[in-house]
CSV table of N, CA and C in Angstrom, one decimal:
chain,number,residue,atom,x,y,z
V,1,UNK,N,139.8,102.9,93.0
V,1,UNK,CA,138.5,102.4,93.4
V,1,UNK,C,137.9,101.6,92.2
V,2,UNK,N,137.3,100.2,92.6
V,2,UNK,CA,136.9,99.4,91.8
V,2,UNK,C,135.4,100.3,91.0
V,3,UNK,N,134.8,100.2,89.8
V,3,UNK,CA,133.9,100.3,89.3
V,3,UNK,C,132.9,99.2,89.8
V,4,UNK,N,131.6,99.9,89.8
V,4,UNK,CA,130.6,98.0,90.4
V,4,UNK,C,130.3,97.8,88.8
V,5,UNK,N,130.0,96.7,88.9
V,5,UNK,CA,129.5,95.8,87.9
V,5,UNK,C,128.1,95.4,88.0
V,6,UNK,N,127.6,95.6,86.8
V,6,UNK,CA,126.3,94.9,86.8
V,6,UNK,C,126.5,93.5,86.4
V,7,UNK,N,125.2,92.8,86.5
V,7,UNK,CA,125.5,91.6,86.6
V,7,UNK,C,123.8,91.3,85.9
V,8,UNK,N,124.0,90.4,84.5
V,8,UNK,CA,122.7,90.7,84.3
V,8,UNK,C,122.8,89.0,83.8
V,9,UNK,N,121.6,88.5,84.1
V,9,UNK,CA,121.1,87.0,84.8
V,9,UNK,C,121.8,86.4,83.6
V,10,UNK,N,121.5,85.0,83.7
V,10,UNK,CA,121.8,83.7,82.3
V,10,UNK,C,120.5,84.1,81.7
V,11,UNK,N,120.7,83.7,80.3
V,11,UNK,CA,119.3,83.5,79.2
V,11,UNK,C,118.4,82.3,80.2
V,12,UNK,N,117.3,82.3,80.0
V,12,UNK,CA,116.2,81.5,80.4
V,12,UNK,C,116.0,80.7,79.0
V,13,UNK,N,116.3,79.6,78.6
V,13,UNK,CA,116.3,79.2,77.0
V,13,UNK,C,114.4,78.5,77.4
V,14,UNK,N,114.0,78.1,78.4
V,14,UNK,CA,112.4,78.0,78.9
V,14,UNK,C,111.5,78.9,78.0
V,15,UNK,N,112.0,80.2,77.8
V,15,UNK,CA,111.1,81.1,77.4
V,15,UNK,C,111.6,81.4,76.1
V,16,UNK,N,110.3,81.5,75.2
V,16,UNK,CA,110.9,81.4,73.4
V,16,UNK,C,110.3,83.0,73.1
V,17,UNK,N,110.8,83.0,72.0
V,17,UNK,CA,110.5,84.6,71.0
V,17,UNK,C,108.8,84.1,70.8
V,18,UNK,N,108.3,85.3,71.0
V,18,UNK,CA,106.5,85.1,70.6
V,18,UNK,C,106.5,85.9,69.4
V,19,UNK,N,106.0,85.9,68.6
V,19,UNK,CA,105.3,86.9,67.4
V,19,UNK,C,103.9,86.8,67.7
V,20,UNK,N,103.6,88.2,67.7
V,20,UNK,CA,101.6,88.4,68.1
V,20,UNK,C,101.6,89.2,66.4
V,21,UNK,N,99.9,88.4,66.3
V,21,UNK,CA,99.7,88.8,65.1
V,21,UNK,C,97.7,88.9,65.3
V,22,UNK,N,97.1,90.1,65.6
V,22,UNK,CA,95.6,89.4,65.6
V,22,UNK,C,94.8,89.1,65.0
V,23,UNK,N,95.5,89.2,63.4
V,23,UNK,CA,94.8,87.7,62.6
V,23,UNK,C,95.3,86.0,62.5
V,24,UNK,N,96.0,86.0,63.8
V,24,UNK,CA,96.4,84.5,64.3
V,24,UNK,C,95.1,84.0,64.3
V,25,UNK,N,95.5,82.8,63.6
V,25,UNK,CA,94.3,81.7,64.5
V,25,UNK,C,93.8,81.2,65.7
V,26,UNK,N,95.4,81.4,66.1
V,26,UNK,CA,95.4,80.9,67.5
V,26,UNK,C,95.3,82.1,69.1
V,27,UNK,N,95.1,83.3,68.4
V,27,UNK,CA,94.8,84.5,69.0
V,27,UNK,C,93.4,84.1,69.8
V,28,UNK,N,93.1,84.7,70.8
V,28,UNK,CA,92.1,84.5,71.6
V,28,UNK,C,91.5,85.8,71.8
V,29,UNK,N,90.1,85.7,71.4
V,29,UNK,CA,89.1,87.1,71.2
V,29,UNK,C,87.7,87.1,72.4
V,30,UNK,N,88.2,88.4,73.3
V,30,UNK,CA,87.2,88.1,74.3
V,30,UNK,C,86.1,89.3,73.8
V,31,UNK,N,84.6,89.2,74.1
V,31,UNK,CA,84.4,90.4,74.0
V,31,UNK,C,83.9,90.8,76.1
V,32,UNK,N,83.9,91.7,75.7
V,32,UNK,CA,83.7,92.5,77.0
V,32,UNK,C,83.0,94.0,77.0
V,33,UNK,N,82.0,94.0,77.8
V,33,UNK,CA,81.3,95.2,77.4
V,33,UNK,C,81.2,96.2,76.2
V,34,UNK,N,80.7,95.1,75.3
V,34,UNK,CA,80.7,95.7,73.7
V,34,UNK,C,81.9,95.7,73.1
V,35,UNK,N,82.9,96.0,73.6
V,35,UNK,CA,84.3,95.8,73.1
V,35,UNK,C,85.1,94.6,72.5
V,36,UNK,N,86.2,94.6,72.0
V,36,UNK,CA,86.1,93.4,71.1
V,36,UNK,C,88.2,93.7,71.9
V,37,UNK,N,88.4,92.5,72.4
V,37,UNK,CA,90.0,92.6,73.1
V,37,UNK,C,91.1,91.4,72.2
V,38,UNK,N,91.5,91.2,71.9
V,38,UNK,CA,92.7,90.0,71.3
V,38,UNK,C,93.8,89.8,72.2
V,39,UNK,N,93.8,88.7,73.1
V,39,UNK,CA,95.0,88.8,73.4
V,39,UNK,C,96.0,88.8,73.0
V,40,UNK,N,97.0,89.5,72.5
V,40,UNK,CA,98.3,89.1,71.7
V,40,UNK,C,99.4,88.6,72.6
V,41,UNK,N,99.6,89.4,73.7
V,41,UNK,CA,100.8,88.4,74.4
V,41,UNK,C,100.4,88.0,75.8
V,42,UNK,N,100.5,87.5,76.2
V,42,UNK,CA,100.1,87.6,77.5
V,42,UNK,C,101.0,87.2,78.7
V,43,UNK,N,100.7,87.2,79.8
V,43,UNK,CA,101.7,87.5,80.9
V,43,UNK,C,102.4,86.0,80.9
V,44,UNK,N,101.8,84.5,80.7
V,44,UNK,CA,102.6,83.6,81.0
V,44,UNK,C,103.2,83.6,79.7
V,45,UNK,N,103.2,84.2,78.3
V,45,UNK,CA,104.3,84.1,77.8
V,45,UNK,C,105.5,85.3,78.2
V,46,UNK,N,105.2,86.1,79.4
V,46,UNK,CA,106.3,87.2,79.7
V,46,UNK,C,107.0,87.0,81.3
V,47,UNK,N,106.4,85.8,81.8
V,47,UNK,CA,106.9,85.5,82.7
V,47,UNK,C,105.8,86.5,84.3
V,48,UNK,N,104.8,87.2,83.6
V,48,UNK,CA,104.0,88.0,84.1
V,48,UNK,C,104.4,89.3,84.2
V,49,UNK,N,105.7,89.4,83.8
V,49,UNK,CA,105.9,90.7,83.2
V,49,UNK,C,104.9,91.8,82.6
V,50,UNK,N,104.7,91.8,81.7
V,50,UNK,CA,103.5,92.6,80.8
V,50,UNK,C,102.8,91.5,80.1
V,51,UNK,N,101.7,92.5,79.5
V,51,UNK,CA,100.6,91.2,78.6
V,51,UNK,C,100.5,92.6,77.3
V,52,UNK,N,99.9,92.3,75.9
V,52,UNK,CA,99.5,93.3,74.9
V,52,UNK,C,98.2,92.4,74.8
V,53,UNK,N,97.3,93.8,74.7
V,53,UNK,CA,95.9,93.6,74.0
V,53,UNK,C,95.6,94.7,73.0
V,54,UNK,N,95.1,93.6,71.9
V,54,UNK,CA,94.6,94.6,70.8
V,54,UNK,C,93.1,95.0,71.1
V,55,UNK,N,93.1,96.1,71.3
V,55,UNK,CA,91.6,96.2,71.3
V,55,UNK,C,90.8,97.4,70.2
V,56,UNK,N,89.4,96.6,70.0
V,56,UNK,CA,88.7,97.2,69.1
V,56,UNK,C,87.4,97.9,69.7
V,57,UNK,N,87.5,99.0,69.9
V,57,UNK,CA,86.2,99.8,70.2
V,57,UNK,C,85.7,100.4,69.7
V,58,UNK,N,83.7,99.9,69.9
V,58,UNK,CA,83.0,100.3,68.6
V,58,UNK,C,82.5,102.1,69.4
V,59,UNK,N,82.1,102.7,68.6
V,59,UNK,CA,81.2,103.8,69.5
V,59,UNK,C,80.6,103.6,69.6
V,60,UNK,N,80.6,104.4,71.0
V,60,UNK,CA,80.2,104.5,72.5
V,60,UNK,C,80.8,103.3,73.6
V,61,UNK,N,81.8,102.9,73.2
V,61,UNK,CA,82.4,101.8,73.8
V,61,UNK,C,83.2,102.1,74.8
V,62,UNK,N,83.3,101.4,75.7
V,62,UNK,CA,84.9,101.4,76.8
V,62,UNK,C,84.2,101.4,77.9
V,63,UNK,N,85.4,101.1,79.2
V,63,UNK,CA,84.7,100.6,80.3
V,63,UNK,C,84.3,102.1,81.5
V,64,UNK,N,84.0,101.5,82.6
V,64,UNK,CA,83.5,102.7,83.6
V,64,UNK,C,84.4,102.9,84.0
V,65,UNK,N,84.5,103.9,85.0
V,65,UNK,CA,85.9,104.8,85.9
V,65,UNK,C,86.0,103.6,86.7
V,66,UNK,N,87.5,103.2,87.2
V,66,UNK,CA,88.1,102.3,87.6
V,66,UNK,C,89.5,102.8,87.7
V,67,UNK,N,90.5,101.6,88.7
V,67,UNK,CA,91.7,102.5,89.1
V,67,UNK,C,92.3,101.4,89.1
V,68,UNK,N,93.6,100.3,89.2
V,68,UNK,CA,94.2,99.2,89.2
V,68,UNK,C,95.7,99.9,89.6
V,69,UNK,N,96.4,98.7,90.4
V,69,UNK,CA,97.4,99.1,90.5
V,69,UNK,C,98.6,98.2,89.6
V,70,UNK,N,98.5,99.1,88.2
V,70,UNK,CA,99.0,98.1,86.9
V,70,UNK,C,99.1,99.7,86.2
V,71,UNK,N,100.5,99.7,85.6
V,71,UNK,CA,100.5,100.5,84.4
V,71,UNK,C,100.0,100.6,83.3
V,72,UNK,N,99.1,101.2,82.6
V,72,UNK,CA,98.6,101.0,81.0
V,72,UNK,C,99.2,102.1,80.2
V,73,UNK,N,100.2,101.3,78.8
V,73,UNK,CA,99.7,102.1,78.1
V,73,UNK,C,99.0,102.4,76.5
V,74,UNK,N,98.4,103.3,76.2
V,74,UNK,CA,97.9,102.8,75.1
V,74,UNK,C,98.2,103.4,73.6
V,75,UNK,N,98.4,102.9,72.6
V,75,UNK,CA,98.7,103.5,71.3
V,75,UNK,C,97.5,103.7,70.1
V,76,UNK,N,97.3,104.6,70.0
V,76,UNK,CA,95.8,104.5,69.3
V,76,UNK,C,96.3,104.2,67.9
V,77,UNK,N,95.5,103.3,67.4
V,77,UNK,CA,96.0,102.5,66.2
V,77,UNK,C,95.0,103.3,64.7
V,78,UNK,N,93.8,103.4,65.3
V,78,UNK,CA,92.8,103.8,64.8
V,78,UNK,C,91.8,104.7,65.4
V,79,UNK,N,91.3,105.7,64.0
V,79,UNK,CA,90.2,106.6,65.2
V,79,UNK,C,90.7,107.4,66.3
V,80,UNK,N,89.8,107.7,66.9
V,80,UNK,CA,89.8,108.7,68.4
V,80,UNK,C,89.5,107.8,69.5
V,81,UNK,N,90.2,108.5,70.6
V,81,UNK,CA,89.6,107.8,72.1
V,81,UNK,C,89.6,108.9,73.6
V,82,UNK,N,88.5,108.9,74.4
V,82,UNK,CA,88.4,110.1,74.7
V,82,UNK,C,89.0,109.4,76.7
V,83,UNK,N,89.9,109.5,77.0
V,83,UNK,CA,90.2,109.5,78.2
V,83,UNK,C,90.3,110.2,79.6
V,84,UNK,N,89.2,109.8,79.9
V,84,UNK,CA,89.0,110.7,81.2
V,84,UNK,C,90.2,110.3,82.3
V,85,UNK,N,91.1,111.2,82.8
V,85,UNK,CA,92.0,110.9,84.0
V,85,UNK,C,92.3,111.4,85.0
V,86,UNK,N,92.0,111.2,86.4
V,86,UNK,CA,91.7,111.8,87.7
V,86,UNK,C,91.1,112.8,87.2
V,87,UNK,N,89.5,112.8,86.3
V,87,UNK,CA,88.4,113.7,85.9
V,87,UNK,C,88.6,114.4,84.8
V,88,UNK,N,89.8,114.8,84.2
V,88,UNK,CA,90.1,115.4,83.4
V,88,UNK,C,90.0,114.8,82.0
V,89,UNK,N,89.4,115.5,80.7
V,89,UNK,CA,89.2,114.3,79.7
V,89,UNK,C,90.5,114.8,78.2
V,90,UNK,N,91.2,114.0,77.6
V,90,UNK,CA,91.9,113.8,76.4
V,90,UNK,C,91.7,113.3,75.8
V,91,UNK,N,91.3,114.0,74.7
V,91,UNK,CA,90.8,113.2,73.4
V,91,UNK,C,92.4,112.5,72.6
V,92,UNK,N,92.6,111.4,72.0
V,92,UNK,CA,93.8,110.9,71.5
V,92,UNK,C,93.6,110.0,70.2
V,93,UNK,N,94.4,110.7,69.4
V,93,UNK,CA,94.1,110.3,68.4
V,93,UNK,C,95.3,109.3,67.6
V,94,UNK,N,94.8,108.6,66.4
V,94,UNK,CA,95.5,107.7,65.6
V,94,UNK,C,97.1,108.1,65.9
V,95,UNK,N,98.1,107.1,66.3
V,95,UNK,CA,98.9,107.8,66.2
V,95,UNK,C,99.5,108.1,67.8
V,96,UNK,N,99.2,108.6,68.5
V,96,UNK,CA,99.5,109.3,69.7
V,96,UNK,C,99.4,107.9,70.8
V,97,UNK,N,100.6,108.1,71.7
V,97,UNK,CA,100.6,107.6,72.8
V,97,UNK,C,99.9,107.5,74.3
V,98,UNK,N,99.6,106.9,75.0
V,98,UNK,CA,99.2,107.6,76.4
V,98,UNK,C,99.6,106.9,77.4
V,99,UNK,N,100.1,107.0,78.6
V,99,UNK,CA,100.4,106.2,79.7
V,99,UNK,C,99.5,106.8,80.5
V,100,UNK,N,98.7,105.4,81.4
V,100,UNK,CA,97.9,106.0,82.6
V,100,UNK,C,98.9,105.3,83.7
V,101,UNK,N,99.2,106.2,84.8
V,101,UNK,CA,100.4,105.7,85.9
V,101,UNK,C,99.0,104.4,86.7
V,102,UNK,N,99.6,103.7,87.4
V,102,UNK,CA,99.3,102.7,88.2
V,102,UNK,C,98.3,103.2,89.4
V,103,UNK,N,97.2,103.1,89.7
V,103,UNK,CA,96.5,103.7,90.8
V,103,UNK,C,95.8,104.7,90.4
V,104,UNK,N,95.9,105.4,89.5
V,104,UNK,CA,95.0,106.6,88.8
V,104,UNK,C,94.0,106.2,88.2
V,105,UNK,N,92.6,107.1,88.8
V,105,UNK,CA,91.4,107.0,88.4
V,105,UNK,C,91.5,107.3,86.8
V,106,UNK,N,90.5,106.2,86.1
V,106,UNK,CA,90.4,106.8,84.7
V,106,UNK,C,89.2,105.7,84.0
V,107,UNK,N,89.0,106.4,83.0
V,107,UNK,CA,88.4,105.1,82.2
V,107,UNK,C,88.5,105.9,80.5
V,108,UNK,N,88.1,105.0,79.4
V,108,UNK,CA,88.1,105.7,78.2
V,108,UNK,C,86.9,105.6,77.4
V,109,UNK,N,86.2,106.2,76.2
V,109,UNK,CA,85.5,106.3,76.0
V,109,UNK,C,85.6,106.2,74.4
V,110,UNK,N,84.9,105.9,73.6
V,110,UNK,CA,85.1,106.4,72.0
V,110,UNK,C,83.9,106.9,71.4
V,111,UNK,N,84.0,108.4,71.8
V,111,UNK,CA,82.8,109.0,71.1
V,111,UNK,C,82.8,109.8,70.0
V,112,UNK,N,83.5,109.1,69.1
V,112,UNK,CA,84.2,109.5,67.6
V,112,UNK,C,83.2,109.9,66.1
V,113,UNK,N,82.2,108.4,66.8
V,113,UNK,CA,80.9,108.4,65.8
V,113,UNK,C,81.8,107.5,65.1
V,114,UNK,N,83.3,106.6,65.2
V,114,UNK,CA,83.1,105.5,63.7
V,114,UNK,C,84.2,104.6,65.2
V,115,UNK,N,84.2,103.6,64.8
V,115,UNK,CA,85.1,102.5,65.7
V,115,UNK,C,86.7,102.7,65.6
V,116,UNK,N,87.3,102.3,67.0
V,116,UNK,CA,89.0,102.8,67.0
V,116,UNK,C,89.3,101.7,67.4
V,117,UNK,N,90.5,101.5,67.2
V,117,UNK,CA,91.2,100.4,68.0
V,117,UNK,C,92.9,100.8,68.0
V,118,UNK,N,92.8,100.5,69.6
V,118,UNK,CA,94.3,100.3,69.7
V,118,UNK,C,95.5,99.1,70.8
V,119,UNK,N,96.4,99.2,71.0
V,119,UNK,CA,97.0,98.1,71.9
V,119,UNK,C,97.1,99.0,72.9
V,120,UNK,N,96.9,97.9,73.7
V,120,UNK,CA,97.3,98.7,75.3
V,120,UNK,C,97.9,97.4,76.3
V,121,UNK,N,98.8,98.1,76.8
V,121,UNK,CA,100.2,97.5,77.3
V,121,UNK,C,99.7,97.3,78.8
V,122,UNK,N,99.8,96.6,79.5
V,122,UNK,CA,99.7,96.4,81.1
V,122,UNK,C,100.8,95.9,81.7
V,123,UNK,N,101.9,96.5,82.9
V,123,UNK,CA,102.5,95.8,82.9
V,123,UNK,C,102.4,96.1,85.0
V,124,UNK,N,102.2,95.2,85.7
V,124,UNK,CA,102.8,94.1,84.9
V,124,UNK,C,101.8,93.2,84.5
V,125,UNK,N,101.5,92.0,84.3
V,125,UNK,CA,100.8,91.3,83.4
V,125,UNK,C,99.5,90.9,84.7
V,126,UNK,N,98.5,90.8,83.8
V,126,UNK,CA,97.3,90.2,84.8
V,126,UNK,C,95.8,90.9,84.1
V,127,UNK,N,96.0,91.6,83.7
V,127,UNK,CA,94.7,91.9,82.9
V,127,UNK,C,94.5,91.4,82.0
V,128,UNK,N,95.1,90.5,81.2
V,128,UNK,CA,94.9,89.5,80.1
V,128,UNK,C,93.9,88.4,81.0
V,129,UNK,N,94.3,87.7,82.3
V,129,UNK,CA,94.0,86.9,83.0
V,129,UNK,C,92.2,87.5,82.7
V,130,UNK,N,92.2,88.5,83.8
V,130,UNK,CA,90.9,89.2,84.0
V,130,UNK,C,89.8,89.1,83.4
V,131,UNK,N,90.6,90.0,82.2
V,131,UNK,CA,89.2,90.2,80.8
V,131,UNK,C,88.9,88.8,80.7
V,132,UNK,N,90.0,87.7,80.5
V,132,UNK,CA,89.5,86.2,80.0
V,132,UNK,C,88.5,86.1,81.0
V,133,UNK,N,88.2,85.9,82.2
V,133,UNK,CA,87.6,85.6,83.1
V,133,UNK,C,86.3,86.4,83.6
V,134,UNK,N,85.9,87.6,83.2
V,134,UNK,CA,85.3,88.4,82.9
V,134,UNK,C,84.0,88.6,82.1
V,135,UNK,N,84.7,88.5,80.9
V,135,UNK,CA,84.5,88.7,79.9
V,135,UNK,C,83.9,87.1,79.3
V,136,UNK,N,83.5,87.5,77.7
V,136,UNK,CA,83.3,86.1,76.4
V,136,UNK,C,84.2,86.4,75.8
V,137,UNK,N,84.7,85.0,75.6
V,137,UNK,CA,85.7,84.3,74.1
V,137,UNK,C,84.7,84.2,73.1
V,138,UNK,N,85.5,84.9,72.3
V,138,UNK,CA,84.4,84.7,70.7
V,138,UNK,C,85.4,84.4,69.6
V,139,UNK,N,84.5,84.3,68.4
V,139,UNK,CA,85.4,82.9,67.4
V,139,UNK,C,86.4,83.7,66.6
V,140,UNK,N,86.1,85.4,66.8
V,140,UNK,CA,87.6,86.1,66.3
V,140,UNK,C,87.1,87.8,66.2
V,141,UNK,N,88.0,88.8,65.2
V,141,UNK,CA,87.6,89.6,65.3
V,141,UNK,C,86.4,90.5,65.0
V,142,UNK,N,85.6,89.7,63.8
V,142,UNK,CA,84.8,90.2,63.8
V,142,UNK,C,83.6,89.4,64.3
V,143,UNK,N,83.7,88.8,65.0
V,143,UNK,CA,82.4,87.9,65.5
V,143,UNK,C,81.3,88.9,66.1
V,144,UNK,N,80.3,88.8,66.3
V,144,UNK,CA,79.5,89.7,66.7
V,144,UNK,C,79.5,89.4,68.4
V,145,UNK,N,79.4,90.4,69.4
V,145,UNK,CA,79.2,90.0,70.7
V,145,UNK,C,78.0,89.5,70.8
V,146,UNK,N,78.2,88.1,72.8
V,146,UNK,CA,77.4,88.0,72.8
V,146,UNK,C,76.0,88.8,73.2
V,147,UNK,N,74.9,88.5,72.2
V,147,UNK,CA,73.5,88.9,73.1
V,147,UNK,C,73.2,88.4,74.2
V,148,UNK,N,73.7,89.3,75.3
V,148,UNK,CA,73.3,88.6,77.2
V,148,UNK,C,71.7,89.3,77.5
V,149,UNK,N,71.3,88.5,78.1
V,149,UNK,CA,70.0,89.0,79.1
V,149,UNK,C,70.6,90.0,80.2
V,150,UNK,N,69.4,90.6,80.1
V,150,UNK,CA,69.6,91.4,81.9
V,150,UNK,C,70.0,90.7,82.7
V,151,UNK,N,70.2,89.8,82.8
V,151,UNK,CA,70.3,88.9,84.3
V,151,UNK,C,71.8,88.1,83.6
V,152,UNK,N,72.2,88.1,82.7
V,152,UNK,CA,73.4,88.2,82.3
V,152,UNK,C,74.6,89.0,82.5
V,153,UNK,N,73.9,90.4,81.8
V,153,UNK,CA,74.5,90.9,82.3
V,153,UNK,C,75.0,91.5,83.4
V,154,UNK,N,74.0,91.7,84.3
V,154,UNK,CA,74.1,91.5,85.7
V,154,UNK,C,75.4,91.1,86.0
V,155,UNK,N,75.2,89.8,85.9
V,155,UNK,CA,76.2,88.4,86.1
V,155,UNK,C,77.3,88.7,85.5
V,156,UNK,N,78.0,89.3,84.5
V,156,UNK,CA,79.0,89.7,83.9
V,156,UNK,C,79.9,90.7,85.0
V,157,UNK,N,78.5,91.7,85.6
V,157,UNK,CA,79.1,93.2,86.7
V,157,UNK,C,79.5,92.4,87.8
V,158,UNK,N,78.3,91.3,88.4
V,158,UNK,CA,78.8,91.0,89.5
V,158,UNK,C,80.3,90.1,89.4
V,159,UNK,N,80.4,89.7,89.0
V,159,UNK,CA,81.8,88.7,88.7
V,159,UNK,C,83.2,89.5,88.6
V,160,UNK,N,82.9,91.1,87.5
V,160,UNK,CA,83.6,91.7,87.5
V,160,UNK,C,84.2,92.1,88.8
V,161,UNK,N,83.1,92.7,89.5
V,161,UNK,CA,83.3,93.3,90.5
V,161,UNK,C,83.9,92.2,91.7
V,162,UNK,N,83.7,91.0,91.9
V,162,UNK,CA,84.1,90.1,93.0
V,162,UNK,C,85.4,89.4,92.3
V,163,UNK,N,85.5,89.7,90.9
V,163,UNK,CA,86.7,89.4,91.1
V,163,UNK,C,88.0,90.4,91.2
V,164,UNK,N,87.5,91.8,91.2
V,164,UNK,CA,88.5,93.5,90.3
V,164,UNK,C,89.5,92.9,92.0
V,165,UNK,N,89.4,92.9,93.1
V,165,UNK,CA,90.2,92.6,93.9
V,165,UNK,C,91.4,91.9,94.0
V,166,UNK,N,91.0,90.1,93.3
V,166,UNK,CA,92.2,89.7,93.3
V,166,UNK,C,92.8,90.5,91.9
V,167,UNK,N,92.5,91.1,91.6
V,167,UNK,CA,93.6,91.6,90.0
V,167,UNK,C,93.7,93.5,90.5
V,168,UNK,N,94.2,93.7,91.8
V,168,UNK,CA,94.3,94.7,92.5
V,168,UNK,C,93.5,96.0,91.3
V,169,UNK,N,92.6,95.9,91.0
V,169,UNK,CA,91.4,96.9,90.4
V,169,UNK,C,90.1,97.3,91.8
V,170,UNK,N,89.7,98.2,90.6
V,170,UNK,CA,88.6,98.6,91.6
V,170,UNK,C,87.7,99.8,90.5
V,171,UNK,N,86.4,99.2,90.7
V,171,UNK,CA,85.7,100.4,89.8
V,171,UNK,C,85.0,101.5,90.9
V,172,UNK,N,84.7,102.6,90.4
V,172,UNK,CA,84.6,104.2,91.2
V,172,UNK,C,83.0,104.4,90.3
């Protein structure tokens, strides 16, 4: 009996080696509900495969319960981060891994008392898109976020929210 063969495609020479670095210049820094995100790869450099963001959260930072149908995972670079998942909360520290599965309610939190930051992985790619569109571009990592009005920020929720559909999200 024959053995099957795999058969794995031609190189795509289209698509080049990226190096992410988020003290690039050319790195793009959104903030987003206090949070400070870096794009480092993003999905049209992966074919929309996955996207990496570096992200920096100050305390009391991170977003609300929400659920996407998109894998995350995240590496804590720095600090603590306290992850609530289908209700349940993990504190995760410098160092430690976490994957949240695709569809699962969760959000994170950093109630450490000093700022953490880590990368978190989405795959497949599309939350890079989001946050840009979501969110402010600011001039790098430590730029200060913008000061929005109430009626800004408003404007920030509502947007979020009319757009969490096309990027199959949804906040709870």
């Amino acid at each position: 009996m024959k053995e099957p063969t795999t058969v794995i495609p031609d190189d795509d020479p289209s698509r080049s080696l990226t190096v992410a670095n988020p003290d690039d210049p050319g790195t793009t820094y959104v903030s987003l509900v206090g949070n400070m995100y870096a794009m480092l790869i993003t999905g049209a450099q992966t074919d929309g495969r996955y996207c990496l963001i570096d992200m920096r959260v100050p305390d009391g930072g991170g977003p609300p319960p929400h659920r996407h149908d998109v894998e995350e995972m995240f590496t804590i670079l720095e600090g603590e981060i306290e992850f609530t998942f289908r209700g349940e909360q993990h504190t995760v520290r410098a160092g430690s891994t976490i994957n949240i599965p695709a569809n699962a309610p969760h959000n994170f939190r950093n109630v450490s008392g000093a700022p953490a930051r880590m990368l978190c992985m989405c795959t497949p790619a599309g939350q890079d898109e989001y946050f840009l569109r979501i969110g402010d571009v600011i001039a790098g990592p430590d730029a200060p976020p913008p000061q929005l009005s109430p009626g800004e920020q408003a404007e920030r929720r509502r947007r979020a929210a009319e757009l969490a559909p096309e990027y199959r999200s949804e906040f709870l």
